[in-house]
Coordinates of C-alpha atoms in Angstrom, one line a residue:
X714 CA 38.7 -79.7 213.9
X715 CA 42.1 -78.6 212.2
X716 CA 43.4 -81.4 210.3
X717 CA 46.9 -79.5 210.4
X718 CA 47.6 -80.5 213.9
X719 CA 45.8 -83.2 214.6
X720 CA 48.1 -85.8 216.2
X721 CA 47.8 -89.1 218.7
X722 CA 51.0 -89.3 221.2
X723 CA 51.5 -92.2 223.0
X724 CA 54.5 -94.3 224.6
X725 CA 55.7 -97.9 222.9
X726 CA 58.0 -100.2 224.6
X727 CA 61.0 -101.9 221.9
X728 CA 62.5 -105.1 221.4
X729 CA 64.9 -104.0 223.3
X730 CA 63.1 -102.7 225.8
X731 CA 63.3 -99.2 225.9
X732 CA 60.1 -97.2 225.7
X733 CA 60.3 -94.6 223.3
X734 CA 57.5 -91.8 221.8
X735 CA 55.4 -92.6 218.8
X736 CA 53.5 -89.8 217.0
X737 CA 50.6 -90.8 214.6
X738 CA 50.3 -87.8 212.2
X739 CA 47.2 -87.7 210.1
X740 CA 48.1 -86.2 206.6
X741 CA 45.5 -84.0 205.7
X742 CA 44.4 -82.5 202.3
X743 CA 46.9 -80.5 200.3
X744 CA 43.4 -78.0 200.6
X745 CA 43.4 -77.9 204.5
X746 CA 46.9 -77.2 204.9
X747 CA 47.9 -73.6 206.4
X748 CA 48.8 -71.3 204.0
X749 CA 53.1 -69.8 204.7
X750 CA 54.2 -66.4 203.7
X751 CA 57.5 -65.8 202.1
X752 CA 59.0 -62.3 203.4
X753 CA 60.3 -60.4 200.8
X754 CA 64.4 -60.6 202.6
X755 CA 66.3 -58.4 199.7
X756 CA 65.5 -57.4 196.3
X757 CA 68.3 -55.7 194.5
X758 CA 68.6 -52.2 193.6
X759 CA 67.1 -50.8 190.0
X760 CA 70.0 -49.2 189.2
X761 CA 72.2 -52.0 188.7
X762 CA 69.3 -53.6 186.1
X763 CA 71.3 -53.7 183.1
X764 CA 74.3 -55.3 184.4
X765 CA 74.9 -59.1 184.1
X766 CA 74.6 -61.0 187.9
X767 CA 77.1 -64.3 188.1
X768 CA 76.2 -65.3 191.3
X769 CA 74.5 -64.8 194.2
X770 CA 73.6 -65.8 197.9
X771 CA 72.6 -64.8 201.9
X772 CA 75.8 -64.8 203.7
X773 CA 76.3 -65.8 207.4
X774 CA 75.3 -62.1 208.7
X775 CA 72.0 -63.0 206.8
X776 CA 73.6 -59.7 204.3
X777 CA 72.6 -60.3 200.7
X778 CA 75.3 -60.6 198.2
X779 CA 75.4 -60.5 194.3
X780 CA 78.8 -61.5 192.5
X781 CA 78.4 -58.5 189.1
X782 CA 80.5 -58.4 186.1
X783 CA 79.8 -55.6 183.8
X784 CA 81.2 -56.6 181.1
X785 CA 79.2 -60.3 181.0
X786 CA 76.8 -61.8 178.0
X787 CA 74.0 -64.3 178.3
X788 CA 75.9 -67.6 176.6
X789 CA 73.2 -70.6 176.0
X790 CA 73.9 -74.0 178.8
X791 CA 73.5 -77.4 178.2
X792 CA 72.1 -77.6 181.3
X793 CA 68.9 -75.7 180.9
X794 CA 68.5 -71.3 180.8
X795 CA 71.5 -69.1 179.3
X796 CA 73.6 -68.2 182.5
X797 CA 76.4 -65.1 182.1
X798 CA 79.9 -65.4 181.2
X799 CA 82.5 -62.3 181.2
X800 CA 83.6 -61.6 178.1
X801 CA 87.1 -61.9 179.3
X802 CA 89.7 -62.9 181.3
X803 CA 90.0 -62.0 184.1
X804 CA 88.0 -59.7 184.9
X805 CA 87.4 -57.2 187.6
X806 CA 84.0 -58.3 189.2
X807 CA 82.1 -55.9 191.6
X808 CA 80.2 -57.5 194.3
X809 CA 76.5 -55.8 195.9
X810 CA 75.8 -55.9 199.6
X811 CA 72.6 -55.6 201.2
X812 CA 72.0 -55.3 204.8
X813 CA 69.1 -54.8 205.6
X814 CA 68.8 -52.3 203.4
X815 CA 71.3 -51.1 203.2
X816 CA 74.1 -50.5 200.0
X817 CA 77.4 -51.0 199.7
X818 CA 80.0 -52.2 196.4
X819 CA 83.0 -53.7 196.9
X820 CA 85.7 -54.6 193.7
X821 CA 87.0 -57.6 193.8
X822 CA 89.7 -57.5 190.8
X823 CA 91.3 -59.8 188.9
X824 CA 88.8 -62.7 188.9
X825 CA 89.8 -65.1 186.8
X826 CA 86.6 -67.9 187.4
X827 CA 84.0 -68.2 186.1
X828 CA 81.5 -68.3 189.5
X829 CA 79.3 -70.2 190.9
X830 CA 78.8 -69.7 194.2
X831 CA 80.2 -67.0 196.8
X832 CA 80.3 -66.3 199.8
X833 CA 81.7 -63.5 203.1
X834 CA 84.2 -64.7 205.0
X835 CA 85.1 -63.5 208.6
X836 CA 87.4 -60.0 208.5
X837 CA 85.4 -58.5 205.4
X838 CA 87.6 -61.3 203.0
X839 CA 85.1 -63.6 199.9
X840 CA 85.1 -66.6 199.1
X841 CA 85.0 -67.5 195.9
X842 CA 84.2 -70.9 193.6
X843 CA 83.8 -71.2 190.0
X844 CA 85.6 -72.3 187.0
X845 CA 88.2 -71.2 183.8
X846 CA 90.5 -71.7 186.8
X847 CA 93.4 -74.5 186.4
X848 CA 91.5 -77.6 188.1
X849 CA 93.6 -77.4 191.2
X850 CA 92.9 -73.3 191.5
X851 CA 88.9 -73.2 191.1
X852 CA 88.8 -71.2 195.0
X853 CA 89.8 -68.5 195.3
X854 CA 89.6 -66.0 198.3
X855 CA 89.9 -61.6 198.8
X856 CA 90.4 -59.6 200.8
X857 CA 89.4 -56.9 201.8
X858 CA 91.0 -54.3 199.2
X859 CA 89.3 -56.3 196.4
X860 CA 92.4 -58.5 195.4
X861 CA 93.2 -62.0 195.5
X862 CA 94.9 -63.8 198.8
X863 CA 94.9 -67.1 198.2
X864 CA 93.5 -69.8 195.5
X865 CA 93.2 -73.6 196.1
X866 CA 91.6 -76.8 194.6
X867 CA 87.4 -77.1 196.4
X868 CA 86.6 -80.4 194.5
X869 CA 84.5 -80.3 191.5
X870 CA 80.7 -80.4 191.1
X871 CA 80.3 -78.1 194.0
X872 CA 76.7 -78.4 195.3
X873 CA 76.3 -76.4 198.6
X874 CA 79.2 -73.4 199.2
X875 CA 78.4 -71.9 202.9
X876 CA 81.0 -70.2 205.5
X877 CA 79.9 -69.4 208.9
X878 CA 81.1 -67.2 211.0
X879 CA 83.7 -68.8 212.7
X880 CA 86.2 -69.1 210.1
X881 CA 84.3 -72.6 208.9
X882 CA 83.7 -73.2 205.1
X883 CA 81.6 -75.9 204.3
X884 CA 81.7 -77.4 200.3
X885 CA 79.1 -79.9 200.0
X886 CA 78.8 -82.1 196.6
X887 CA 76.6 -83.7 193.9
X888 CA 77.6 -87.0 192.1
X889 CA 78.9 -85.9 188.9
X890 CA 82.0 -85.2 191.6
X891 CA 81.5 -87.9 194.8
X892 CA 82.7 -90.8 192.0
X893 CA 86.1 -89.2 189.8
X894 CA 87.0 -86.2 192.2
X895 CA 89.1 -86.9 195.0
X896 CA 88.4 -84.2 196.7
X897 CA 84.9 -84.8 196.4
X898 CA 84.4 -88.4 197.4
X899 CA 83.7 -87.1 201.2
X900 CA 80.2 -85.3 199.8
X901 CA 80.8 -82.9 202.5
X902 CA 84.1 -81.5 203.1
X903 CA 84.9 -78.5 206.0
X904 CA 87.7 -76.1 205.1
X905 CA 89.0 -73.7 207.5
X906 CA 89.0 -69.6 206.0
X907 CA 92.7 -69.9 204.4
X908 CA 91.7 -72.6 202.6
X909 CA 92.6 -76.0 204.0
X910 CA 90.8 -79.0 205.0
X911 CA 89.9 -79.7 208.3
X912 CA 87.7 -82.7 207.9
X913 CA 85.7 -84.8 206.0
X914 CA 82.5 -86.7 206.0
X915 CA 83.2 -90.4 206.2
X916 CA 80.1 -92.3 207.3
X917 CA 80.2 -95.0 210.1
X918 CA 79.9 -98.8 209.8
X919 CA 77.4 -100.2 208.0
X920 CA 75.9 -96.3 206.4
X921 CA 75.8 -95.3 203.0
X922 CA 77.5 -92.8 201.4
X923 CA 76.8 -89.6 200.6
X924 CA 76.0 -89.5 196.4
X925 CA 74.8 -86.1 195.9
X926 CA 73.7 -83.8 199.2
X927 CA 70.0 -82.1 198.0
X928 CA 69.7 -80.7 201.3
X929 CA 71.8 -77.9 203.0
X930 CA 72.1 -76.4 206.4
X931 CA 74.7 -73.5 208.1
X932 CA 74.8 -72.6 211.7
X933 CA 78.0 -71.5 213.5
X934 CA 79.7 -74.9 214.3
X935 CA 77.1 -77.5 212.9
X936 CA 76.0 -78.5 209.4
X937 CA 72.9 -80.5 208.8
X938 CA 72.7 -82.1 205.3
X939 CA 70.1 -84.5 203.8
X940 CA 71.9 -86.9 200.6
X941 CA 70.8 -89.2 198.9
X942 CA 70.0 -92.2 198.2
X943 CA 69.3 -92.2 202.5
X944 CA 68.2 -89.4 203.5
X945 CA 68.9 -89.5 206.2
X946 CA 69.3 -85.8 208.6
X947 CA 73.5 -85.7 209.2
X948 CA 74.1 -83.3 211.6
X949 CA 77.8 -82.6 211.4
X950 CA 79.8 -80.3 214.7
X951 CA 83.3 -78.8 214.5
X952 CA 84.8 -80.7 217.2
X953 CA 84.4 -84.0 214.7
X954 CA 80.9 -85.6 216.6
X955 CA 78.5 -86.4 214.0
X956 CA 75.1 -88.2 214.0
X957 CA 72.3 -89.6 212.0
X958 CA 68.6 -89.6 212.5
X959 CA 66.0 -90.6 210.5
X960 CA 63.6 -88.0 208.6
X961 CA 59.7 -88.3 207.1
X962 CA 60.6 -86.2 203.6
X963 CA 62.1 -87.9 200.9
X964 CA 64.2 -86.1 198.2
X965 CA 63.8 -82.3 200.5
X966 CA 65.0 -78.4 198.7
X967 CA 66.1 -77.0 202.2
X968 CA 65.9 -76.4 205.3
X969 CA 66.1 -74.9 208.7
X970 CA 67.1 -75.7 212.2
X971 CA 66.5 -74.6 215.2
X972 CA 67.1 -76.0 218.6
X973 CA 65.0 -79.2 218.5
X974 CA 62.5 -78.3 215.3
X975 CA 63.4 -79.0 211.8
X976 CA 61.7 -77.4 209.0
X977 CA 62.1 -79.2 206.0
X978 CA 61.0 -77.9 202.1
X979 CA 59.8 -79.9 199.7
X980 CA 60.4 -83.4 198.7
X981 CA 57.9 -85.7 197.3
X982 CA 57.6 -83.9 194.5
X983 CA 55.8 -81.1 196.0
X984 CA 58.2 -77.4 195.8
X985 CA 56.1 -76.0 198.0
X986 CA 55.5 -78.6 200.6
X987 CA 57.2 -78.0 204.6
X988 CA 57.0 -80.3 207.0
X989 CA 57.8 -79.2 210.6
X990 CA 59.4 -81.3 212.8
X991 CA 61.3 -82.4 215.9
X992 CA 64.1 -83.9 217.0
X993 CA 65.0 -86.6 218.8
X994 CA 68.0 -88.5 219.5
X995 CA 68.0 -90.6 216.5
X996 CA 64.4 -89.7 214.3
X997 CA 62.5 -86.4 213.4
X998 CA 59.3 -86.9 214.2
X999 CA 56.5 -84.7 211.8
X1000 CA 55.4 -82.7 213.8
X1001 CA 53.1 -80.3 211.1
X1002 CA 52.7 -79.4 206.7
X1003 CA 52.0 -76.5 206.1
X1004 CA 51.9 -75.1 202.0
X1005 CA 54.5 -72.0 201.4
X1006 CA 53.4 -69.7 198.9
X1007 CA 54.4 -66.1 197.6
X1008 CA 54.0 -62.9 199.6
X1009 CA 51.3 -62.0 197.4
X1010 CA 49.8 -65.6 199.0
X1011 CA 50.5 -66.8 195.0
X1012 CA 51.7 -70.7 194.2
X1013 CA 55.1 -71.5 194.8
X1014 CA 56.4 -73.1 192.4
X1015 CA 60.0 -73.0 191.3
X1016 CA 62.5 -71.6 193.2
X1017 CA 66.9 -72.0 193.3
X1018 CA 69.1 -74.3 195.9
X1019 CA 67.8 -72.4 198.6
X1020 CA 70.2 -71.0 201.6
X1021 CA 69.4 -72.6 204.7
X1022 CA 71.0 -71.0 207.9
X1023 CA 70.0 -72.1 211.0
X1024 CA 66.5 -70.9 212.2
X1025 CA 66.6 -68.8 208.8
X1026 CA 65.6 -70.5 205.1
X1027 CA 66.3 -68.3 201.9
X1028 CA 65.2 -68.8 198.8
X1029 CA 65.0 -67.0 195.2
X1030 CA 63.1 -67.6 192.1
X1031 CA 64.2 -68.1 189.0
X1032 CA 65.8 -64.1 188.9
X1033 CA 69.1 -63.6 190.8
X1034 CA 67.5 -60.0 191.8
X1035 CA 64.8 -60.5 194.3
X1036 CA 65.9 -63.4 197.8
X1037 CA 62.6 -63.9 199.8
X1038 CA 62.1 -66.0 203.8
X1039 CA 61.0 -68.0 206.3
X1040 CA 61.9 -69.8 209.3
X1041 CA 61.2 -71.4 212.9

């Protein structure tokens, strides 16, 4: 018997008199879970091995971005591993872009941030976010010529910064900003690609506010978030529509979404667990669980915050140089 797929489907009538499909899922032991291997997505070329990577991501076009400072050093951090930091400010940074194996460089001049997040914008522009500049200018947009075009306040304690292909920028926050910063207080904010705030999340009456966003996914014109304390699935569209669904996963680390399917990674202190769900109008129903591994089948134990782009979920380990992918 395939215990990873065995379930009972039936129909039940709620107290409101409406029929709802119910799925009883039999949770298998870890030994019986189907194994899903990550695929290699991109590797920073060896000629950059001696250089420090300040930040990295996979953008809305599937390109891998690495921001490098030729003159940086590792400095101790009170939050864990040492982090690279430029020796001078402002500094010139090198952006390395991998598009399906084709690698090119792009220079960014006079960067004044200790960059923690970056992403690509339409029309060849880029956005950086970090520390070191004044509090009201902790985000910077660069043009195709590598010069800074605009600076603005994007809030503090940014957990995720992601842009889509249609001039939308989404920022999701964690508790240290939500409770003290008026921009971060909403927990989830949408901007246009010029840095103008267009929308901020307000929970429906009776619903908990966002304290910390744990998992995030951005596709064209829509963002998906799972947040503490309820870990409901929030769907926020650029036309202002929002929807909340119950999910069976507590504290997921990442997710991929395609039509009515959603795949959540982690949760329940099981960082390698994949939860495949089918979305209905009000909830996400668990269909199958699987175990995510490295490409060689080795256990997946530690990874940085995953990047969810629609049906794709990108992961990297503690090194910023190697990216992997899985998805729906």
